[in-house]
Short mmCIF file of C-alpha atoms in Angstrom, two decimals:
data_model
loop_
_atom_site.label_atom_id
_atom_site.label_comp_id
_atom_site.label_asym_id
_atom_site.label_seq_id
_atom_site.Cartn_x
_atom_site.Cartn_y
_atom_site.Cartn_z
CA MET Z 1 -20.87 6.84 195.56
CA LEU Z 2 -22.79 9.63 193.86
CA LEU Z 3 -22.40 13.28 194.85
CA ILE Z 4 -25.68 14.95 193.92
CA GLN Z 5 -26.04 18.71 193.71
CA CYS Z 6 -29.29 19.62 195.45
CA PRO Z 7 -30.38 23.00 194.03
CA PHE Z 8 -31.61 23.97 197.52
CA CYS Z 9 -28.96 22.48 199.85
CA GLY Z 10 -25.79 22.14 197.76
CA PRO Z 11 -23.71 19.01 197.09
CA ARG Z 12 -24.90 16.06 199.18
CA ASP Z 13 -24.12 12.38 199.47
CA GLN Z 14 -26.29 9.89 197.55
CA VAL Z 15 -27.53 8.21 200.75
CA GLU Z 16 -29.57 11.35 201.54
CA PHE Z 17 -31.65 10.85 198.39
CA SER Z 18 -34.40 8.52 197.19
CA TYR Z 19 -34.70 7.58 193.53
CA GLY Z 20 -37.87 8.48 191.67
CA GLY Z 21 -37.24 7.12 188.19
CA ASP Z 22 -37.25 8.48 184.65
CA ALA Z 23 -38.00 12.21 184.40
CA GLY Z 24 -38.40 12.09 180.62
CA VAL Z 25 -42.01 10.95 180.68
CA PRO Z 26 -44.30 13.85 181.70
CA ARG Z 27 -47.62 12.79 183.19
CA PRO Z 28 -50.46 13.09 180.65
CA ALA Z 29 -52.75 16.09 181.20
CA ASP Z 30 -55.94 14.06 180.80
CA PRO Z 31 -55.25 10.37 181.61
CA ALA Z 32 -58.91 9.37 181.20
CA ALA Z 33 -58.85 10.47 177.56
CA LEU Z 34 -55.88 8.24 176.64
CA SER Z 35 -56.11 4.95 174.75
CA ASP Z 36 -54.78 1.87 176.59
CA ASP Z 37 -51.71 1.87 174.34
CA LYS Z 38 -50.87 5.50 175.12
CA TRP Z 39 -51.44 4.97 178.85
CA ASN Z 40 -49.15 1.91 178.72
CA ALA Z 41 -46.52 3.93 176.84
CA TRP Z 42 -46.51 6.50 179.64
CA LEU Z 43 -46.77 4.08 182.56
CA ASN Z 44 -44.45 1.27 181.48
CA GLU Z 45 -42.34 1.94 178.39
CA ARG Z 46 -38.96 3.60 178.82
CA ASP Z 47 -36.11 4.79 176.61
CA ASN Z 48 -33.69 3.27 179.16
CA PRO Z 49 -30.61 4.87 177.54
CA ALA Z 50 -27.02 3.71 178.01
CA GLY Z 51 -25.71 7.25 178.47
CA GLU Z 52 -27.23 10.49 179.77
CA HIS Z 53 -30.57 10.06 181.51
CA ASP Z 54 -32.94 12.61 183.06
CA GLU Z 55 -34.31 11.35 186.35
CA LEU Z 56 -36.23 12.34 189.48
CA TRP Z 57 -34.68 12.24 192.92
CA GLN Z 58 -36.10 13.29 196.28
CA HIS Z 59 -33.80 14.81 198.88
CA SER Z 60 -35.61 12.66 201.44
CA MET Z 61 -33.04 13.03 204.25
CA GLY Z 62 -32.61 16.76 203.61
CA CYS Z 63 -35.01 19.41 202.36
CA ARG Z 64 -37.45 16.67 201.13
CA ARG Z 65 -37.92 18.41 197.79
CA TRP Z 66 -38.09 16.58 194.47
CA ILE Z 67 -35.38 17.59 192.02
CA GLY Z 68 -34.36 16.74 188.46
CA VAL Z 69 -30.94 15.20 187.86
CA ARG Z 70 -29.20 14.51 184.55
CA ARG Z 71 -26.84 11.59 185.09
CA ASN Z 72 -24.79 9.29 182.87
CA THR Z 73 -25.83 5.65 183.33
CA LEU Z 74 -22.52 4.36 181.92
CA SER Z 75 -20.10 6.47 184.00
CA HIS Z 76 -22.42 7.45 186.90
CA GLU Z 77 -21.31 11.08 186.38
CA VAL Z 78 -23.90 13.59 187.62
CA VAL Z 79 -24.08 16.08 184.76
CA SER Z 80 -26.52 18.65 186.13
CA SER Z 81 -29.45 19.09 188.50
CA TRP Z 82 -32.32 21.51 188.70
CA ALA Z 83 -35.30 22.53 190.80
CA LEU Z 84 -38.56 21.15 189.49
CA GLN Z 85 -41.14 23.68 188.40
CA PRO Z 86 -44.80 23.14 189.32
CA ALA Z 87 -45.94 19.92 187.64
CA LYS Z 88 -45.39 19.91 183.90
CA THR Z 89 -47.94 18.09 181.81
CA ALA Z 90 -48.04 17.19 178.13
CA MET U 1 -17.36 -36.42 170.74
CA LYS U 2 -19.13 -37.96 173.71
CA TYR U 3 -17.50 -37.24 177.06
CA SER U 4 -17.19 -40.47 179.06
CA ILE U 5 -14.82 -42.49 181.19
CA PHE U 6 -13.50 -44.02 177.97
CA SER U 7 -12.76 -40.68 176.26
CA LEU U 8 -11.07 -39.57 179.46
CA ALA U 9 -8.89 -42.69 179.56
CA ARG U 10 -8.07 -42.40 175.83
CA ASN U 11 -6.99 -38.78 176.25
CA ALA U 12 -5.03 -39.54 179.40
CA VAL U 13 -2.77 -41.74 177.26
CA SER U 14 -1.90 -38.69 175.12
CA PHE U 15 -1.48 -36.47 178.20
CA HIS U 16 -4.73 -34.57 177.41
CA ARG U 17 -3.12 -32.72 174.51
CA ASP U 18 -5.53 -33.97 171.83
CA TRP U 19 -8.95 -33.00 173.18
CA PRO U 20 -10.92 -31.41 170.33
CA LEU U 21 -12.25 -27.88 170.86
CA ALA U 22 -15.74 -27.99 172.39
CA TRP U 23 -17.15 -25.68 169.70
CA ARG U 24 -16.01 -24.06 166.44
CA SER U 25 -15.52 -20.32 165.87
CA PRO U 26 -16.84 -19.89 162.32
CA ALA U 27 -17.06 -16.70 160.26
CA PRO U 28 -20.67 -15.61 159.80
CA LYS U 29 -22.58 -16.76 156.72
CA SER U 30 -24.54 -14.18 154.73
CA HIS U 31 -27.95 -15.52 155.80
CA TYR U 32 -29.45 -17.65 158.58
CA ASP U 33 -32.95 -18.94 159.22
CA VAL U 34 -32.71 -17.60 162.78
CA VAL U 35 -30.27 -15.09 164.31
CA ILE U 36 -30.10 -14.86 168.11
CA ILE U 37 -28.57 -11.64 169.47
CA GLY U 38 -26.76 -12.34 172.73
CA GLY U 39 -24.42 -15.25 173.54
CA GLY U 40 -25.16 -15.66 177.21
CA GLY U 41 -26.90 -18.62 178.79
CA HIS U 42 -30.35 -17.74 177.44
CA GLY U 43 -29.20 -17.11 173.85
CA LEU U 44 -27.17 -20.31 173.69
CA ALA U 45 -29.96 -22.36 175.31
CA THR U 46 -32.40 -20.94 172.74
CA ALA U 47 -30.13 -22.03 169.87
CA TYR U 48 -29.68 -25.46 171.46
CA TYR U 49 -33.43 -26.09 171.79
CA LEU U 50 -34.13 -24.65 168.31
CA ALA U 51 -31.82 -27.34 166.94
CA LYS U 52 -32.78 -30.15 169.30
CA GLU U 53 -36.55 -29.72 169.70
CA HIS U 54 -37.50 -28.02 166.43
CA GLY U 55 -34.86 -29.20 163.93
CA ILE U 56 -33.84 -25.64 163.02
CA THR U 57 -30.07 -25.78 162.70
CA ASN U 58 -29.29 -22.90 160.31
CA VAL U 59 -28.94 -20.63 163.33
CA ALA U 60 -26.34 -18.06 164.44
CA VAL U 61 -25.75 -16.77 167.96
CA LEU U 62 -24.09 -13.34 167.88
CA GLU U 63 -22.11 -12.18 170.92
CA LYS U 64 -20.27 -8.87 171.14
CA HIS U 65 -17.59 -10.12 173.55
CA ARG U 66 -16.97 -13.73 174.54
CA ILE U 67 -19.82 -16.10 175.25
CA GLY U 68 -21.03 -16.23 178.85
CA GLY U 69 -18.94 -13.20 179.80
CA GLY U 70 -21.82 -11.01 180.93
CA ASN U 71 -24.37 -11.69 183.62
CA THR U 72 -24.08 -15.46 183.22
CA GLY U 73 -20.47 -15.18 184.28
CA CYS U 74 -21.05 -13.21 187.46
CA ASP U 75 -24.34 -14.39 188.94
CA THR U 76 -24.84 -16.24 192.20
CA THR U 77 -25.91 -19.49 190.42
CA ILE U 78 -29.07 -20.15 192.43
CA VAL U 79 -31.72 -22.47 191.00
CA ARG U 80 -35.24 -22.57 192.46
CA SER U 81 -38.93 -22.44 191.53
CA ASN U 82 -40.47 -21.13 194.78
CA TYR U 83 -42.91 -18.69 193.19
CA TYR U 84 -46.40 -17.76 194.30
CA LEU U 85 -48.11 -16.68 191.07
CA THR U 86 -49.19 -19.56 188.84
CA ALA U 87 -47.61 -18.30 185.60
CA ASN U 88 -44.22 -17.92 187.30
CA ALA U 89 -44.53 -21.14 189.29
CA ARG U 90 -45.29 -23.31 186.27
CA PHE U 91 -42.60 -21.73 184.11
CA TYR U 92 -39.83 -21.91 186.73
CA GLU U 93 -40.84 -25.45 187.72
CA HIS U 94 -40.46 -26.51 184.07
CA SER U 95 -37.03 -24.89 184.12
CA LEU U 96 -36.10 -26.70 187.35
CA ARG U 97 -37.12 -30.05 185.81
CA LEU U 98 -34.86 -29.31 182.84
CA TRP U 99 -32.03 -28.52 185.31
CA GLU U 100 -32.50 -31.91 186.95
CA GLY U 101 -31.66 -33.73 183.72
CA LEU U 102 -29.39 -31.12 182.16
CA SER U 103 -25.98 -32.74 182.70
CA GLN U 104 -27.19 -35.96 181.02
CA ASP U 105 -28.97 -34.06 178.25
CA LEU U 106 -25.92 -31.93 177.40
CA ASP U 107 -23.30 -34.64 178.12
CA PHE U 108 -21.61 -31.93 180.17
CA ASN U 109 -21.46 -31.74 183.96
CA VAL U 110 -23.25 -28.51 184.94
CA MET U 111 -22.74 -29.43 188.62
CA PHE U 112 -26.38 -28.89 189.55
CA ARG U 113 -26.59 -29.64 193.25
CA PRO U 114 -30.07 -29.58 194.86
CA ARG U 115 -28.96 -28.60 198.34
CA GLY U 116 -32.16 -26.75 199.25
CA VAL U 117 -33.19 -23.10 199.12
CA LEU U 118 -34.30 -21.72 202.49
CA ASN U 119 -36.18 -18.40 202.88
CA LEU U 120 -35.98 -17.12 206.45
CA ALA U 121 -39.01 -15.78 208.32
CA HIS U 122 -38.26 -13.00 210.81
CA THR U 123 -41.79 -12.00 211.82
CA HIS U 124 -45.21 -13.60 212.22
CA ALA U 125 -46.26 -11.81 209.03
CA ASP U 126 -43.34 -13.51 207.25
CA LEU U 127 -44.52 -16.90 208.57
CA GLU U 128 -48.06 -16.35 207.35
CA ASN U 129 -46.87 -15.13 203.97
CA GLN U 130 -44.60 -18.17 203.66
CA ALA U 131 -47.46 -20.52 204.54
CA ARG U 132 -49.50 -18.91 201.79
CA ARG U 133 -46.69 -19.13 199.23
CA GLY U 134 -45.75 -22.67 200.28
CA ASN U 135 -49.35 -23.84 199.89
CA ALA U 136 -49.59 -22.17 196.48
CA MET U 137 -46.37 -23.91 195.43
CA ARG U 138 -47.66 -27.32 196.55
CA LEU U 139 -50.90 -26.76 194.64
CA ASN U 140 -48.73 -26.21 191.56
CA GLY U 141 -46.88 -29.48 192.19
CA ILE U 142 -43.72 -27.86 193.60
CA ASP U 143 -42.01 -29.09 196.76
CA ALA U 144 -42.24 -26.75 199.76
CA LEU U 145 -41.65 -27.37 203.45
CA ALA U 146 -42.43 -24.98 206.30
CA LEU U 147 -39.65 -25.23 208.89
CA ASN U 148 -39.97 -24.16 212.50
CA ARG U 149 -37.23 -22.43 214.47
CA PRO U 150 -35.40 -25.56 215.77
CA GLU U 151 -35.47 -27.10 212.27
CA VAL U 152 -33.86 -23.97 210.79
CA ALA U 153 -31.27 -23.95 213.58
CA SER U 154 -30.29 -27.57 212.96
CA MET U 155 -30.17 -27.14 209.19
CA VAL U 156 -28.04 -23.96 209.27
CA PRO U 157 -26.11 -24.01 212.57
CA ASP U 158 -24.16 -20.82 211.88
CA LEU U 159 -27.24 -18.58 211.84
CA ASP U 160 -27.56 -16.20 214.76
CA MET U 161 -30.46 -17.78 216.70
CA SER U 162 -29.63 -16.10 220.02
CA PRO U 163 -32.29 -14.15 221.97
CA THR U 164 -30.48 -10.89 221.14
CA ALA U 165 -30.16 -11.58 217.40
CA ARG U 166 -30.45 -8.46 215.23
CA HIS U 167 -32.88 -10.31 212.95
CA PRO U 168 -34.79 -12.90 215.03
CA ILE U 169 -35.57 -16.07 213.07
CA LEU U 170 -38.97 -17.69 213.65
CA GLY U 171 -38.88 -20.28 210.89
CA GLY U 172 -38.45 -20.66 207.18
CA LEU U 173 -39.77 -21.97 203.89
CA LEU U 174 -37.59 -24.64 202.29
CA GLN U 175 -37.60 -25.86 198.72
CA PRO U 176 -35.45 -29.03 198.98
CA ARG U 177 -35.11 -29.45 195.19
CA GLY U 178 -33.62 -25.96 194.75
CA GLY U 179 -29.86 -25.50 194.79
CA THR U 180 -26.93 -24.22 192.78
CA ALA U 181 -25.14 -25.03 189.52
CA ARG U 182 -21.87 -24.06 187.90
CA HIS U 183 -22.58 -21.06 185.67
CA ASP U 184 -19.67 -21.40 183.21
CA ALA U 185 -20.45 -25.09 182.70
CA VAL U 186 -24.01 -24.19 181.67
CA VAL U 187 -22.69 -21.80 179.01
CA TRP U 188 -20.08 -24.24 177.74
CA GLY U 189 -22.51 -27.17 177.77
CA TYR U 190 -25.17 -25.32 175.75
CA ALA U 191 -22.53 -23.89 173.37
CA ARG U 192 -21.10 -27.35 172.74
CA GLY U 193 -24.55 -28.91 172.33
CA ALA U 194 -25.74 -26.21 169.92
CA ASP U 195 -22.50 -26.23 167.92
CA SER U 196 -22.53 -30.00 167.48
CA ARG U 197 -26.02 -29.68 165.96
CA GLY U 198 -24.80 -27.12 163.40
CA VAL U 199 -25.41 -23.77 165.13
CA ASP U 200 -22.78 -21.09 164.43
CA ILE U 201 -21.58 -19.33 167.58
CA ILE U 202 -19.99 -16.05 166.52
CA HIS U 203 -18.23 -14.08 169.19
CA ASP U 204 -16.67 -10.60 169.01
CA CYS U 205 -19.55 -9.71 166.69
CA GLU U 206 -21.49 -6.69 167.97
CA VAL U 207 -24.88 -5.88 166.49
CA THR U 208 -24.87 -2.20 165.48
CA GLY U 209 -28.20 -1.97 163.70
CA ILE U 210 -31.28 -3.87 162.63
CA ARG U 211 -32.41 -3.58 159.00
CA ARG U 212 -36.18 -3.37 158.54
CA ASP U 213 -38.52 -3.35 155.58
CA GLY U 214 -41.88 -2.17 156.84
CA ASN U 215 -43.05 -4.66 159.43
CA ARG U 216 -40.37 -7.24 158.63
CA VAL U 217 -36.82 -7.50 159.89
CA LEU U 218 -34.38 -8.36 157.08
CA GLY U 219 -31.28 -8.93 159.15
CA VAL U 220 -28.72 -7.33 161.43
CA GLU U 221 -25.81 -4.98 160.80
CA THR U 222 -22.79 -6.13 162.78
CA THR U 223 -19.12 -5.32 163.22
CA GLN U 224 -18.53 -8.33 160.93
CA GLY U 225 -20.89 -7.06 158.21
CA PHE U 226 -24.57 -7.51 157.38
CA ILE U 227 -26.15 -10.86 158.28
CA GLY U 228 -29.53 -11.66 156.75
CA ALA U 229 -32.08 -13.48 158.89
CA GLY U 230 -35.44 -15.19 158.44
CA LYS U 231 -36.21 -14.49 162.09
CA VAL U 232 -34.37 -12.47 164.75
CA GLY U 233 -34.59 -13.08 168.50
CA ILE U 234 -32.92 -10.93 171.14
CA ALA U 235 -31.59 -12.34 174.40
CA ALA U 236 -29.47 -9.34 175.26
CA ALA U 237 -30.25 -9.03 178.99
CA SER U 238 -29.15 -5.60 180.21
CA HIS U 239 -28.89 -4.22 176.67
CA SER U 240 -32.37 -5.38 175.60
CA SER U 241 -33.64 -1.79 175.39
CA VAL U 242 -30.64 -0.72 173.29
CA VAL U 243 -30.99 -3.61 170.83
CA ALA U 244 -34.79 -3.36 170.60
CA GLY U 245 -34.33 0.38 170.04
CA MET U 246 -32.37 -0.43 166.87
CA ALA U 247 -35.58 -1.98 165.52
CA GLY U 248 -37.60 1.04 166.68
CA LEU U 249 -39.23 -0.65 169.68
CA ARG U 250 -39.48 0.65 173.25
CA LEU U 251 -39.60 -1.98 176.00
CA PRO U 252 -41.07 -1.91 179.53
CA ILE U 253 -37.54 -2.42 180.85
CA GLU U 254 -35.04 -0.43 182.92
CA SER U 255 -31.42 -1.46 183.43
CA HIS U 256 -30.22 -1.49 187.04
CA GLY U 257 -26.97 -2.51 188.71
CA LEU U 258 -26.79 -5.48 191.11
CA GLN U 259 -23.71 -6.41 193.10
CA ALA U 260 -22.57 -9.93 193.94
CA MET U 261 -19.57 -10.70 196.08
CA VAL U 262 -17.45 -13.70 196.98
CA SER U 263 -15.40 -14.27 200.14
CA GLU U 264 -12.13 -16.10 200.56
CA PRO U 265 -12.70 -19.89 200.53
CA VAL U 266 -13.32 -21.67 203.82
CA LYS U 267 -14.15 -25.24 204.82
CA PRO U 268 -17.74 -26.42 204.26
CA MET U 269 -20.00 -24.49 206.65
CA LEU U 270 -23.23 -23.85 204.75
CA ASP U 271 -25.02 -26.65 202.88
CA ALA U 272 -28.06 -24.67 201.70
CA VAL U 273 -28.92 -21.46 199.92
CA VAL U 274 -30.16 -19.09 202.64
CA THR U 275 -32.13 -15.98 201.74
CA SER U 276 -33.94 -13.31 203.68
CA ASP U 277 -36.47 -11.16 201.85
CA ALA U 278 -36.80 -8.89 204.87
CA VAL U 279 -33.16 -7.78 204.87
CA PHE U 280 -32.51 -8.45 201.15
CA CYS U 281 -29.64 -10.85 201.50
CA CYS U 282 -28.87 -14.18 199.87
CA VAL U 283 -25.96 -16.44 200.87
CA SER U 284 -24.62 -19.76 199.64
CA GLN U 285 -21.26 -21.53 199.65
CA SER U 286 -19.66 -22.45 196.36
CA ASP U 287 -18.04 -25.83 195.69
CA LYS U 288 -14.67 -24.08 196.07
CA GLY U 289 -15.64 -22.97 199.58
CA GLU U 290 -16.25 -19.28 198.88
CA LEU U 291 -19.30 -17.65 200.40
CA VAL U 292 -21.36 -16.09 197.63
CA ILE U 293 -23.47 -13.11 198.73
CA ASP U 294 -25.86 -10.77 196.99
CA GLY U 295 -28.63 -8.36 197.88
CA ASN U 296 -30.91 -5.91 196.11
CA VAL U 297 -30.28 -3.64 193.13
CA ASP U 298 -28.36 -0.41 193.63
CA GLY U 299 -31.47 1.66 193.16
CA TYR U 300 -30.98 3.81 190.06
CA ASN U 301 -30.66 3.17 186.31
CA SER U 302 -27.18 1.94 185.45
CA TYR U 303 -25.24 0.26 182.67
CA ALA U 304 -21.95 0.70 184.52
CA GLN U 305 -21.22 -2.91 185.61
CA ARG U 306 -19.95 -1.64 188.93
CA GLY U 307 -21.78 -1.08 192.16
CA ASN U 308 -21.98 1.55 194.86
CA LEU U 309 -20.72 1.43 198.43
CA PRO U 310 -23.93 2.16 200.40
CA VAL U 311 -25.70 -0.94 199.05
CA LEU U 312 -22.55 -3.05 199.45
CA GLU U 313 -22.28 -1.98 203.08
CA ARG U 314 -25.95 -2.74 203.71
CA VAL U 315 -25.81 -6.21 202.14
CA VAL U 316 -22.62 -7.19 203.95
CA GLY U 317 -24.08 -5.82 207.20
CA ALA U 318 -27.17 -7.99 206.74
CA ALA U 319 -25.05 -11.07 206.00
CA VAL U 320 -22.92 -10.53 209.11
CA ALA U 321 -26.02 -9.94 211.25
CA LEU U 322 -27.47 -13.26 210.08
CA PHE U 323 -24.13 -15.13 210.24
CA PRO U 324 -21.88 -13.54 212.91
CA SER U 325 -19.06 -15.95 212.00
CA PHE U 326 -18.73 -14.19 208.60
CA SER U 327 -17.39 -11.04 210.24
CA ARG U 328 -13.75 -12.12 210.01
CA LEU U 329 -13.91 -13.16 206.36
CA ARG U 330 -12.40 -10.99 203.66
CA LEU U 331 -14.14 -10.41 200.36
CA LEU U 332 -12.11 -11.51 197.36
CA ARG U 333 -14.23 -10.38 194.45
CA LEU U 334 -17.05 -7.94 193.80
CA ARG U 335 -18.95 -7.94 190.53
CA GLY U 336 -21.53 -5.46 189.32
CA GLY U 337 -23.98 -6.94 186.85
CA VAL U 338 -26.62 -5.00 184.93
CA MET U 339 -30.14 -6.39 185.28
CA ASP U 340 -32.94 -6.00 182.75
CA MET U 341 -35.62 -5.06 185.28
CA SER U 342 -39.16 -5.36 183.92
CA MET U 343 -42.05 -3.21 185.09
CA ASP U 344 -43.73 -6.06 187.02
CA GLY U 345 -40.66 -8.08 188.00
CA SER U 346 -41.58 -10.96 185.66
CA PRO U 347 -39.94 -11.87 182.35
CA ILE U 348 -41.00 -11.30 178.75
CA ILE U 349 -40.66 -14.14 176.20
CA ALA U 350 -42.76 -12.97 173.32
CA LYS U 351 -43.43 -11.99 169.75
CA THR U 352 -43.25 -8.27 169.12
CA ALA U 353 -45.36 -6.01 166.91
CA LEU U 354 -42.92 -6.81 164.07
CA ASP U 355 -43.58 -9.99 162.03
CA ASN U 356 -40.36 -11.89 162.62
CA PHE U 357 -38.77 -10.24 165.65
CA TYR U 358 -38.90 -11.82 169.13
CA VAL U 359 -37.75 -10.66 172.54
CA ASN U 360 -36.55 -12.50 175.63
CA CYS U 361 -35.89 -10.04 178.45
CA GLY U 362 -37.01 -8.70 181.83
CA TRP U 363 -35.20 -11.34 183.90
CA CYS U 364 -34.56 -8.96 186.79
CA TYR U 365 -32.14 -10.87 189.04
CA GLY U 366 -33.69 -14.29 188.40
CA GLY U 367 -32.26 -15.07 184.99
CA PHE U 368 -29.80 -17.82 185.85
CA LYS U 369 -32.29 -20.35 187.17
CA ALA U 370 -34.51 -19.66 184.16
CA THR U 371 -31.78 -20.44 181.60
CA PRO U 372 -33.06 -23.87 180.43
CA GLY U 373 -36.75 -22.94 180.59
CA SER U 374 -36.17 -19.58 178.94
CA GLY U 375 -34.26 -21.11 176.04
CA TRP U 376 -36.83 -23.89 175.71
CA CYS U 377 -39.82 -21.50 175.61
CA PHE U 378 -38.07 -18.90 173.44
CA ALA U 379 -37.09 -21.59 170.91
CA HIS U 380 -40.72 -22.74 170.79
CA THR U 381 -41.97 -19.17 170.35
CA ILE U 382 -39.55 -18.50 167.48
CA ALA U 383 -39.95 -21.87 165.75
CA GLN U 384 -43.77 -22.03 165.95
CA ASP U 385 -44.32 -18.26 165.75
CA ARG U 386 -46.53 -18.47 168.83
CA PRO U 387 -45.78 -18.88 172.54
CA HIS U 388 -45.83 -22.19 174.36
CA GLU U 389 -48.51 -22.57 177.02
CA LEU U 390 -45.75 -22.09 179.64
CA ASN U 391 -44.77 -18.60 178.42
CA ALA U 392 -48.18 -17.54 177.07
CA ALA U 393 -48.57 -15.09 179.98
CA PHE U 394 -45.13 -13.49 179.51
CA THR U 395 -46.24 -11.24 176.65
CA LEU U 396 -45.42 -7.62 175.90
CA ASP U 397 -49.09 -6.60 175.73
CA ARG U 398 -49.87 -7.79 179.28
CA TYR U 399 -48.97 -4.30 180.49
CA THR U 400 -51.52 -2.70 178.18
CA LEU U 401 -54.15 -5.30 179.09
CA GLY U 402 -53.65 -4.84 182.84
CA ARG U 403 -52.40 -8.42 183.28
CA ALA U 404 -49.10 -7.64 184.96
CA ILE U 405 -47.47 -10.59 186.80
CA ASP U 406 -46.29 -8.70 189.84
CA GLU U 407 -44.93 -11.19 192.40
CA ARG U 408 -43.87 -8.45 194.80
CA GLY U 409 -46.77 -6.08 194.22
CA ALA U 410 -44.48 -3.10 193.73
CA GLY U 411 -46.04 -1.69 190.55
CA PRO U 412 -44.07 -0.08 187.71
CA THR U 413 -41.05 0.81 189.85
CA PRO U 414 -38.40 -1.62 188.55
CA TRP U 415 -35.80 -0.69 191.16
CA LEU U 416 -38.09 -2.05 193.91
CA HIS U 417 -38.78 -5.54 192.48
#
């Protein structure tokens, strides 16, 4: 069972959260300008590390805010969590 | 040595002390025509079909632990081909046909038992969806039977069919030729078959790097030294991304944990594989009498090989709701496997952007039934340097081209497939 630190509500049980996937792939600023390969790289390709992984979670049964969580995929240790700033683009 | 009633009788005379080992454990040579990374079912099957179908016997299978000790050793052993999309249906049907003759082909009893795979329908929408999928299967030459409520009740008497059932059952879709097999026997059979044709199976040999020269792969760095290779194929399941990363490739794969559990053994009570897509639960009874249960993935990236309690509780709750008589059983074992979840829920058996580097991954939680077909198609792809018609759709560039094979329609969210 994961204990996730919500930056707004404090430490909460994993069942209060929904998973939102890899946080290491910022959404492109101008998707229409991308080549198919670059769009595919953003949409589908992942680093998928065995180790620390930045990911998105939503506190769906709590404050309903999206947060960032750094978590170890080998040990399941939650390393840190943070409030998301207004959408970052690259 | 051929296994037969005569070899059994001959060895009985010597009290079974003189059976030869089923495969050798050689030290790696300095160079092979083909190196397969990953000694699970798929890697060993690939080596077997490379030798048998394509005459390529200078092959090594590298495994970092013992062969068959990963996902092949802890899956729920279900074999079926009840897919809707044509690419999947044709591929898995080819695999099922290989299963049907596999014990004879390998001279090793893989205990394939076609006892039927039954998907339950809980709503009218389920029934309509099953009619659609069943018709698509029959158009692809696959057996499918739509069962009504009394037929389901007589086939699986322990299901809760009462008016107050938590999950009412309106009918089901049955594939009579589906069933189960013995997972270890599949590994041992392929290992023995490949070894007897000259393939080197090298265990306790972890790949730590892949040596490249421009667009060519020269070989692999391992814990037993550098091994040169004409061609390299990876069948590394959960660690596909890690191994492909050594060659500088990123894959459309995420690794997610999936739990499977086994109850204490009981007398025969369930002579079919029963699944429910609506409550994500799949149950069968092993030949030893244990009830084998699994559900959906844990829901976040994981390489941990252990599961979490909320999903365990949900899966067991669903199993008990479907089969109230399970409530007094105790669970004996719980295994967490790590699935290579692809972005569309369908596998990848393909050439990569590198000249002589091939990948076999993205099996989600359907890898066991695919073992013969996967090895057969991967061997063809490596030997001929182009895919077979059966795996031509399972490319890496289908994601770029917008030709995803998304059976569930969930999009690039691997934890939902």
